[in-house]
Amino acid sequence: MATRSKDSTVLETRKAKVKPPPMYKVLLLNDDFTPMEFVVMVLQKFFSMSREKATQVMLKVHREGMGVCGLYSKDIATTKVEQVVSYAKKHQHPLQCVMEEN
Ligand code: TYC
């Protein structure tokens, strides 16, 4: 679109070429084996949640099958998923964590 400034210079306004980068939801999935206490600990450790918030999220996952841990850039989300999956493996729990474009 062309507009004019005070001295009548033609100014061209162009649509911004950069959109904000896509964000990713990090999701925790329910399973029948991972102890509730371990899930609460993971949410506190990797997602900086208070014990109360972590307990709420864990119970939501337990009841509804999945729940959101947070919304991050692609790189950060990838790292969070890797950290959770490897920490769960190390402790021999089948806890699954995935990411999804928002
Ligand atoms: N369902 C598990 C249990 O009853 C608890 C659990 C909650 C497991 C959340 C995974 O992401 C999860 N011990």
XYZ file of C-alpha atoms and ligand atoms in Angstrom:
115
model
C 0.000 0.000 0.000
C 1.324 3.516 -0.832
C 0.805 6.376 1.655
C 2.090 10.005 1.701
C 4.103 11.719 4.442
C 3.647 15.471 5.323
C 5.940 16.687 2.502
C 4.080 14.411 0.107
C 6.883 11.880 -0.303
C 5.405 8.556 -1.360
C 6.006 6.032 1.311
C 5.627 2.390 0.637
C 4.506 0.220 3.466
C 5.246 -3.429 2.959
C 3.897 -6.371 4.815
C 6.458 -7.529 7.357
C 8.393 -10.460 5.923
C 9.098 -12.098 9.235
C 6.430 -13.947 11.170
C 7.057 -14.973 14.732
C 8.588 -18.462 14.895
C 6.178 -21.354 15.487
C 5.851 -22.467 19.103
C 5.611 -26.041 20.320
C 3.616 -27.601 23.118
C 5.506 -30.137 25.202
C 3.049 -32.876 26.241
C 3.295 -35.597 28.833
C 1.465 -38.871 28.120
C -0.140 -41.159 30.673
C 0.934 -44.756 31.225
C 0.036 -47.369 33.871
C 3.503 -47.825 35.368
C 5.334 -44.560 36.043
C 4.836 -43.599 39.698
C 2.851 -40.406 40.285
C 5.607 -39.112 42.531
C 8.185 -39.503 39.745
C 6.004 -37.506 37.314
C 5.591 -34.707 39.863
C 9.369 -34.640 40.335
C 9.965 -34.466 36.558
C 7.557 -31.525 36.197
C 9.311 -29.658 39.005
C 12.809 -30.460 37.753
C 12.462 -29.817 34.007
C 9.536 -27.391 33.839
C 10.213 -25.342 36.991
C 6.742 -25.987 38.375
C 5.853 -25.648 42.038
C 4.919 -28.900 43.749
C 1.250 -27.826 43.701
C 1.227 -27.009 39.977
C 3.180 -30.195 39.154
C 0.653 -32.269 41.093
C -2.254 -30.643 39.219
C -0.650 -31.314 35.830
C 0.261 -34.908 36.766
C -3.338 -35.597 37.862
C -4.694 -34.097 34.643
C -2.422 -36.402 32.609
C -3.407 -39.371 34.795
C -7.144 -38.690 34.317
C -7.275 -37.373 30.765
C -4.376 -39.200 29.073
C -2.196 -36.208 28.312
C -1.381 -32.734 29.496
C 0.631 -29.667 28.538
C 3.927 -29.011 30.366
C 4.675 -25.753 28.554
C 4.973 -23.833 25.296
C 8.479 -23.326 23.843
C 10.488 -22.526 20.726
C 11.399 -25.592 18.650
C 14.921 -25.899 20.090
C 13.868 -25.581 23.702
C 10.924 -27.975 23.232
C 13.239 -30.543 21.600
C 15.659 -30.292 24.529
C 12.865 -30.639 27.135
C 11.523 -33.775 25.407
C 15.025 -35.314 25.247
C 15.720 -34.496 28.888
C 12.450 -36.027 30.123
C 12.672 -39.149 27.950
C 16.294 -39.826 28.915
C 15.675 -39.147 32.614
C 12.682 -41.541 32.600
C 14.752 -44.209 30.800
C 17.600 -43.833 33.274
C 15.095 -44.543 36.055
C 13.486 -47.356 34.039
C 10.067 -45.738 33.754
C 8.086 -45.805 30.485
C 7.038 -42.135 30.802
C 6.544 -40.574 27.357
C 6.969 -36.930 26.443
C 6.278 -35.502 22.982
C 6.028 -32.123 21.264
C 3.427 -30.729 18.885
C 3.328 -27.509 16.877
C 0.923 -25.124 18.547
N -0.967 -43.329 35.613
C 0.205 -43.380 36.473
C -0.094 -44.165 37.727
O -1.250 -44.451 38.012
C 0.667 -41.976 36.858
C 1.130 -41.148 35.693
C 0.722 -39.833 35.582
C 1.955 -41.686 34.717
C 1.148 -39.040 34.519
C 2.406 -40.908 33.642
O 2.442 -38.799 32.522
C 2.000 -39.585 33.546
N 0.946 -44.537 38.476
